[in-house]
mmCIF file of N, CA and C in Angstrom:
data_model
loop_
_atom_site.group_PDB
_atom_site.id
_atom_site.type_symbol
_atom_site.label_atom_id
_atom_site.label_comp_id
_atom_site.label_asym_id
_atom_site.label_seq_id
_atom_site.Cartn_x
_atom_site.Cartn_y
_atom_site.Cartn_z
ATOM 1 N N MET V 16 0.793 -1.220 -0.059
ATOM 2 C CA MET V 16 -0.013 0.017 -0.021
ATOM 3 C C MET V 16 0.845 1.322 -0.026
ATOM 4 N N LEU V 17 1.988 1.191 0.774
ATOM 5 C CA LEU V 17 2.861 2.343 0.798
ATOM 6 C C LEU V 17 4.015 2.253 -0.145
ATOM 7 N N ALA V 18 4.123 1.212 -0.956
ATOM 8 C CA ALA V 18 5.197 0.948 -1.866
ATOM 9 C C ALA V 18 6.581 0.936 -1.167
ATOM 10 N N ARG V 19 6.597 0.276 -0.034
ATOM 11 C CA ARG V 19 7.893 0.201 0.690
ATOM 12 C C ARG V 19 8.287 -1.210 0.879
ATOM 13 N N THR V 20 8.099 -2.089 -0.109
ATOM 14 C CA THR V 20 8.399 -3.501 0.024
ATOM 15 C C THR V 20 9.978 -3.650 0.144
ATOM 16 N N GLY V 21 10.269 -4.406 1.153
ATOM 17 C CA GLY V 21 11.732 -4.619 1.460
ATOM 18 C C GLY V 21 12.412 -3.544 2.272
ATOM 19 N N GLN V 22 11.658 -2.455 2.554
ATOM 20 C CA GLN V 22 12.212 -1.417 3.368
ATOM 21 C C GLN V 22 11.493 -1.398 4.826
ATOM 22 N N PRO V 23 12.367 -1.044 5.761
ATOM 23 C CA PRO V 23 11.695 -1.008 7.156
ATOM 24 C C PRO V 23 10.616 0.126 7.208
ATOM 25 N N TYR V 24 9.597 -0.258 7.924
ATOM 26 C CA TYR V 24 8.485 0.713 8.116
ATOM 27 C C TYR V 24 8.721 1.554 9.363
ATOM 28 N N TRP V 25 9.130 0.898 10.380
ATOM 29 C CA TRP V 25 9.199 1.583 11.755
ATOM 30 C C TRP V 25 10.501 2.219 11.889
ATOM 31 N N GLN V 26 10.538 3.271 12.624
ATOM 32 C CA GLN V 26 11.713 3.927 13.031
ATOM 33 C C GLN V 26 12.700 3.000 13.738
ATOM 34 N N ALA V 27 14.022 2.995 13.354
ATOM 35 C CA ALA V 27 14.962 2.003 13.899
ATOM 36 C C ALA V 27 15.148 2.211 15.433
ATOM 37 N N GLU V 28 14.935 3.368 15.952
ATOM 38 C CA GLU V 28 15.204 3.611 17.350
ATOM 39 C C GLU V 28 14.128 4.414 18.027
ATOM 40 N N SER V 29 13.826 4.129 19.274
ATOM 41 C CA SER V 29 12.865 4.924 20.060
ATOM 42 C C SER V 29 13.483 5.422 21.334
ATOM 43 N N TYR V 30 12.741 6.291 22.012
ATOM 44 C CA TYR V 30 13.240 6.859 23.240
ATOM 45 C C TYR V 30 12.138 7.061 24.286
ATOM 46 N N ASP V 31 12.486 7.099 25.541
ATOM 47 C CA ASP V 31 11.503 7.367 26.564
ATOM 48 C C ASP V 31 11.250 8.862 26.711
ATOM 49 N N HIS V 32 10.114 9.251 27.171
ATOM 50 C CA HIS V 32 9.703 10.620 27.252
ATOM 51 C C HIS V 32 8.829 10.773 28.422
ATOM 52 N N SER V 33 9.125 11.626 29.411
ATOM 53 C CA SER V 33 8.150 11.823 30.479
ATOM 54 C C SER V 33 7.152 12.876 30.128
ATOM 55 N N VAL V 34 5.918 12.513 30.414
ATOM 56 C CA VAL V 34 4.777 13.381 30.136
ATOM 57 C C VAL V 34 4.521 14.220 31.373
ATOM 58 N N ARG V 35 4.664 15.450 31.276
ATOM 59 C CA ARG V 35 4.695 16.483 32.449
ATOM 60 C C ARG V 35 3.323 17.021 32.813
ATOM 61 N N ASN V 36 2.403 17.025 31.793
ATOM 62 C CA ASN V 36 1.038 17.677 32.177
ATOM 63 C C ASN V 36 0.023 17.216 31.168
ATOM 64 N N ASP V 37 -1.255 17.573 31.386
ATOM 65 C CA ASP V 37 -2.362 17.063 30.584
ATOM 66 C C ASP V 37 -2.268 17.660 29.181
ATOM 67 N N ARG V 38 -1.779 18.808 28.967
ATOM 68 C CA ARG V 38 -1.649 19.354 27.695
ATOM 69 C C ARG V 38 -0.684 18.555 26.794
ATOM 70 N N GLU V 39 0.489 18.230 27.413
ATOM 71 C CA GLU V 39 1.482 17.411 26.680
ATOM 72 C C GLU V 39 0.943 16.040 26.327
ATOM 73 N N SER V 40 0.209 15.527 27.374
ATOM 74 C CA SER V 40 -0.377 14.127 27.145
ATOM 75 C C SER V 40 -1.347 14.225 25.968
ATOM 76 N N ASP V 41 -2.242 15.224 25.885
ATOM 77 C CA ASP V 41 -3.198 15.418 24.823
ATOM 78 C C ASP V 41 -2.414 15.480 23.443
ATOM 79 N N ARG V 42 -1.317 16.261 23.470
ATOM 80 C CA ARG V 42 -0.558 16.482 22.235
ATOM 81 C C ARG V 42 0.143 15.129 21.810
ATOM 82 N N LEU V 43 0.616 14.278 22.708
ATOM 83 C CA LEU V 43 1.205 13.094 22.346
ATOM 84 C C LEU V 43 0.126 12.077 21.902
ATOM 85 N N LYS V 44 -0.982 12.075 22.482
ATOM 86 C CA LYS V 44 -2.181 11.218 22.004
ATOM 87 C C LYS V 44 -2.506 11.501 20.650
ATOM 88 N N ALA V 45 -2.621 12.847 20.364
ATOM 89 C CA ALA V 45 -3.046 13.195 18.957
ATOM 90 C C ALA V 45 -1.971 12.772 17.888
ATOM 91 N N TYR V 46 -0.730 13.025 18.329
ATOM 92 C CA TYR V 46 0.444 12.570 17.442
ATOM 93 C C TYR V 46 0.317 11.063 17.156
ATOM 94 N N ILE V 47 0.141 10.232 18.213
ATOM 95 C CA ILE V 47 0.031 8.844 17.962
ATOM 96 C C ILE V 47 -1.200 8.440 17.162
ATOM 97 N N GLU V 48 -2.335 9.078 17.482
ATOM 98 C CA GLU V 48 -3.554 8.689 16.657
ATOM 99 C C GLU V 48 -3.398 9.108 15.276
ATOM 100 N N ASN V 49 -2.628 10.149 15.067
ATOM 101 C CA ASN V 49 -2.558 10.599 13.569
ATOM 102 C C ASN V 49 -1.406 9.885 12.762
ATOM 103 N N ASN V 50 -0.708 9.005 13.399
ATOM 104 C CA ASN V 50 0.370 8.301 12.680
ATOM 105 C C ASN V 50 -0.079 7.569 11.488
ATOM 106 N N PRO V 51 -1.215 6.933 11.407
ATOM 107 C CA PRO V 51 -1.652 6.274 10.187
ATOM 108 C C PRO V 51 -2.196 7.323 9.111
ATOM 109 N N VAL V 52 -2.502 8.517 9.505
ATOM 110 C CA VAL V 52 -2.948 9.507 8.555
ATOM 111 C C VAL V 52 -1.712 10.063 7.743
ATOM 112 N N LYS V 53 -0.624 10.262 8.431
ATOM 113 C CA LYS V 53 0.559 10.906 7.711
ATOM 114 C C LYS V 53 1.027 10.175 6.498
ATOM 115 N N PRO V 54 1.099 8.815 6.579
ATOM 116 C CA PRO V 54 1.548 8.105 5.314
ATOM 117 C C PRO V 54 0.410 7.775 4.398
ATOM 118 N N GLY V 55 -0.843 8.207 4.710
ATOM 119 C CA GLY V 55 -1.914 8.010 3.734
ATOM 120 C C GLY V 55 -2.646 6.705 3.926
ATOM 121 N N LEU V 56 -2.474 6.023 5.068
ATOM 122 C CA LEU V 56 -3.204 4.744 5.212
ATOM 123 C C LEU V 56 -4.709 5.000 5.390
ATOM 124 N N VAL V 57 -5.024 6.069 6.016
ATOM 125 C CA VAL V 57 -6.461 6.521 6.151
ATOM 126 C C VAL V 57 -6.541 8.044 5.954
ATOM 127 N N ALA V 58 -7.725 8.542 5.744
ATOM 128 C CA ALA V 58 -7.861 9.983 5.587
ATOM 129 C C ALA V 58 -7.986 10.698 7.011
ATOM 130 N N ASN V 59 -8.703 9.970 7.915
ATOM 131 C CA ASN V 59 -8.855 10.499 9.245
ATOM 132 C C ASN V 59 -8.477 9.516 10.259
ATOM 133 N N ALA V 60 -7.908 9.901 11.504
ATOM 134 C CA ALA V 60 -7.482 8.985 12.552
ATOM 135 C C ALA V 60 -8.618 8.085 12.893
ATOM 136 N N GLU V 61 -9.836 8.534 12.937
ATOM 137 C CA GLU V 61 -11.011 7.671 13.302
ATOM 138 C C GLU V 61 -11.239 6.598 12.333
ATOM 139 N N ASP V 62 -10.689 6.639 11.140
ATOM 140 C CA ASP V 62 -10.902 5.611 10.190
ATOM 141 C C ASP V 62 -9.987 4.437 10.239
ATOM 142 N N TYR V 63 -8.965 4.549 11.132
ATOM 143 C CA TYR V 63 -8.001 3.435 11.296
ATOM 144 C C TYR V 63 -8.556 2.521 12.293
ATOM 145 N N LEU V 64 -8.797 1.251 11.837
ATOM 146 C CA LEU V 64 -9.393 0.189 12.659
ATOM 147 C C LEU V 64 -8.823 0.039 14.085
ATOM 148 N N TRP V 65 -7.549 0.109 14.202
ATOM 149 C CA TRP V 65 -6.863 -0.300 15.508
ATOM 150 C C TRP V 65 -6.498 1.002 16.263
ATOM 151 N N SER V 66 -7.072 2.139 15.853
ATOM 152 C CA SER V 66 -6.672 3.379 16.629
ATOM 153 C C SER V 66 -7.607 3.639 17.854
ATOM 154 N N SER V 67 -7.053 4.250 18.869
ATOM 155 C CA SER V 67 -7.905 4.623 20.045
ATOM 156 C C SER V 67 -8.822 5.761 19.513
ATOM 157 N N ALA V 68 -8.688 6.401 18.356
ATOM 158 C CA ALA V 68 -9.527 7.471 17.898
ATOM 159 C C ALA V 68 -10.711 6.753 17.247
ATOM 160 N N ALA V 69 -10.635 5.506 16.900
ATOM 161 C CA ALA V 69 -11.607 4.846 16.150
ATOM 162 C C ALA V 69 -12.992 4.603 16.754
ATOM 163 N N GLY V 70 -13.062 4.719 18.043
ATOM 164 C CA GLY V 70 -14.391 4.408 18.596
ATOM 165 C C GLY V 70 -14.478 4.957 20.029
ATOM 166 N N LYS V 71 -13.792 5.789 20.440
ATOM 167 C CA LYS V 71 -13.748 6.398 21.694
ATOM 168 C C LYS V 71 -14.826 5.986 22.646
ATOM 169 N N ALA V 72 -15.692 4.984 22.221
ATOM 170 C CA ALA V 72 -16.714 4.541 23.137
ATOM 171 C C ALA V 72 -16.100 3.601 24.051
ATOM 172 N N GLU V 73 -16.576 3.525 25.234
ATOM 173 C CA GLU V 73 -16.031 2.557 26.303
ATOM 174 C C GLU V 73 -17.016 1.439 26.532
ATOM 175 N N MET V 74 -16.420 0.235 26.773
ATOM 176 C CA MET V 74 -17.158 -0.880 27.043
ATOM 177 C C MET V 74 -16.919 -1.295 28.484
ATOM 178 N N THR V 75 -17.989 -1.691 29.184
ATOM 179 C CA THR V 75 -17.851 -2.222 30.514
ATOM 180 C C THR V 75 -17.455 -3.678 30.423
ATOM 181 N N LEU V 76 -16.526 -4.040 31.259
ATOM 182 C CA LEU V 76 -16.026 -5.431 31.278
ATOM 183 C C LEU V 76 -16.334 -5.981 32.678
ATOM 184 N N GLY V 77 -17.427 -6.779 32.660
ATOM 185 C CA GLY V 77 -17.883 -7.589 33.865
ATOM 186 C C GLY V 77 -18.398 -6.719 34.926
ATOM 187 N N SER V 78 -18.532 -7.252 36.088
ATOM 188 C CA SER V 78 -19.158 -6.574 37.191
ATOM 189 C C SER V 78 -18.192 -5.706 37.961
ATOM 190 N N ALA V 79 -16.852 -5.823 37.628
ATOM 191 C CA ALA V 79 -15.841 -4.997 38.340
ATOM 192 C C ALA V 79 -15.926 -3.603 38.008
ATOM 193 N N GLY V 80 -16.615 -3.234 36.918
ATOM 194 C CA GLY V 80 -16.735 -1.848 36.512
ATOM 195 C C GLY V 80 -15.496 -1.345 35.743
ATOM 196 N N SER V 81 -14.605 -2.228 35.401
ATOM 197 C CA SER V 81 -13.449 -1.851 34.563
ATOM 198 C C SER V 81 -13.899 -1.406 33.185
ATOM 199 N N THR V 82 -13.184 -0.483 32.535
ATOM 200 C CA THR V 82 -13.505 -0.197 31.170
ATOM 201 C C THR V 82 -12.335 -0.394 30.262
ATOM 202 N N ALA V 83 -12.622 -0.496 29.043
ATOM 203 C CA ALA V 83 -11.604 -0.549 28.032
ATOM 204 C C ALA V 83 -12.098 0.202 26.753
ATOM 205 N N CYS V 84 -11.131 0.714 25.935
ATOM 206 C CA CYS V 84 -11.546 1.386 24.735
ATOM 207 C C CYS V 84 -11.840 0.448 23.638
ATOM 208 N N ALA V 85 -12.990 0.456 23.000
ATOM 209 C CA ALA V 85 -13.349 -0.394 21.866
ATOM 210 C C ALA V 85 -12.787 0.221 20.691
ATOM 211 N N THR V 86 -12.058 -0.624 19.815
ATOM 212 C CA THR V 86 -11.537 -0.087 18.680
ATOM 213 C C THR V 86 -12.606 -0.149 17.499
ATOM 214 N N LYS V 87 -13.367 -1.069 17.491
ATOM 215 C CA LYS V 87 -14.454 -1.117 16.531
ATOM 216 C C LYS V 87 -15.517 -2.141 16.975
ATOM 217 N N LEU V 88 -16.815 -1.800 16.883
ATOM 218 C CA LEU V 88 -17.837 -2.669 17.275
ATOM 219 C C LEU V 88 -18.261 -3.378 15.987
ATOM 220 N N SER V 89 -18.548 -4.701 16.114
ATOM 221 C CA SER V 89 -19.025 -5.432 14.991
ATOM 222 C C SER V 89 -20.389 -4.997 14.430
ATOM 223 N N GLU V 90 -20.590 -5.088 13.135
ATOM 224 C CA GLU V 90 -21.853 -4.542 12.582
ATOM 225 C C GLU V 90 -22.922 -5.605 12.517
#
């Protein structure tokens, strides 16, 4: 799809980063959610099946009241 056959897709190196406040956390979440948009995999972050932006709806898991982000609900 990206015409990168035989080439690495992921960055070779990563680094740790401390998140200091809510504003920076929101900025980093937006950056991560928009990663599939930048190379043209989808037009909008919400369109990427495995993105946390894809369904921001929460599901309840059992009686413990725990929640998890649903990436896509079956049709």
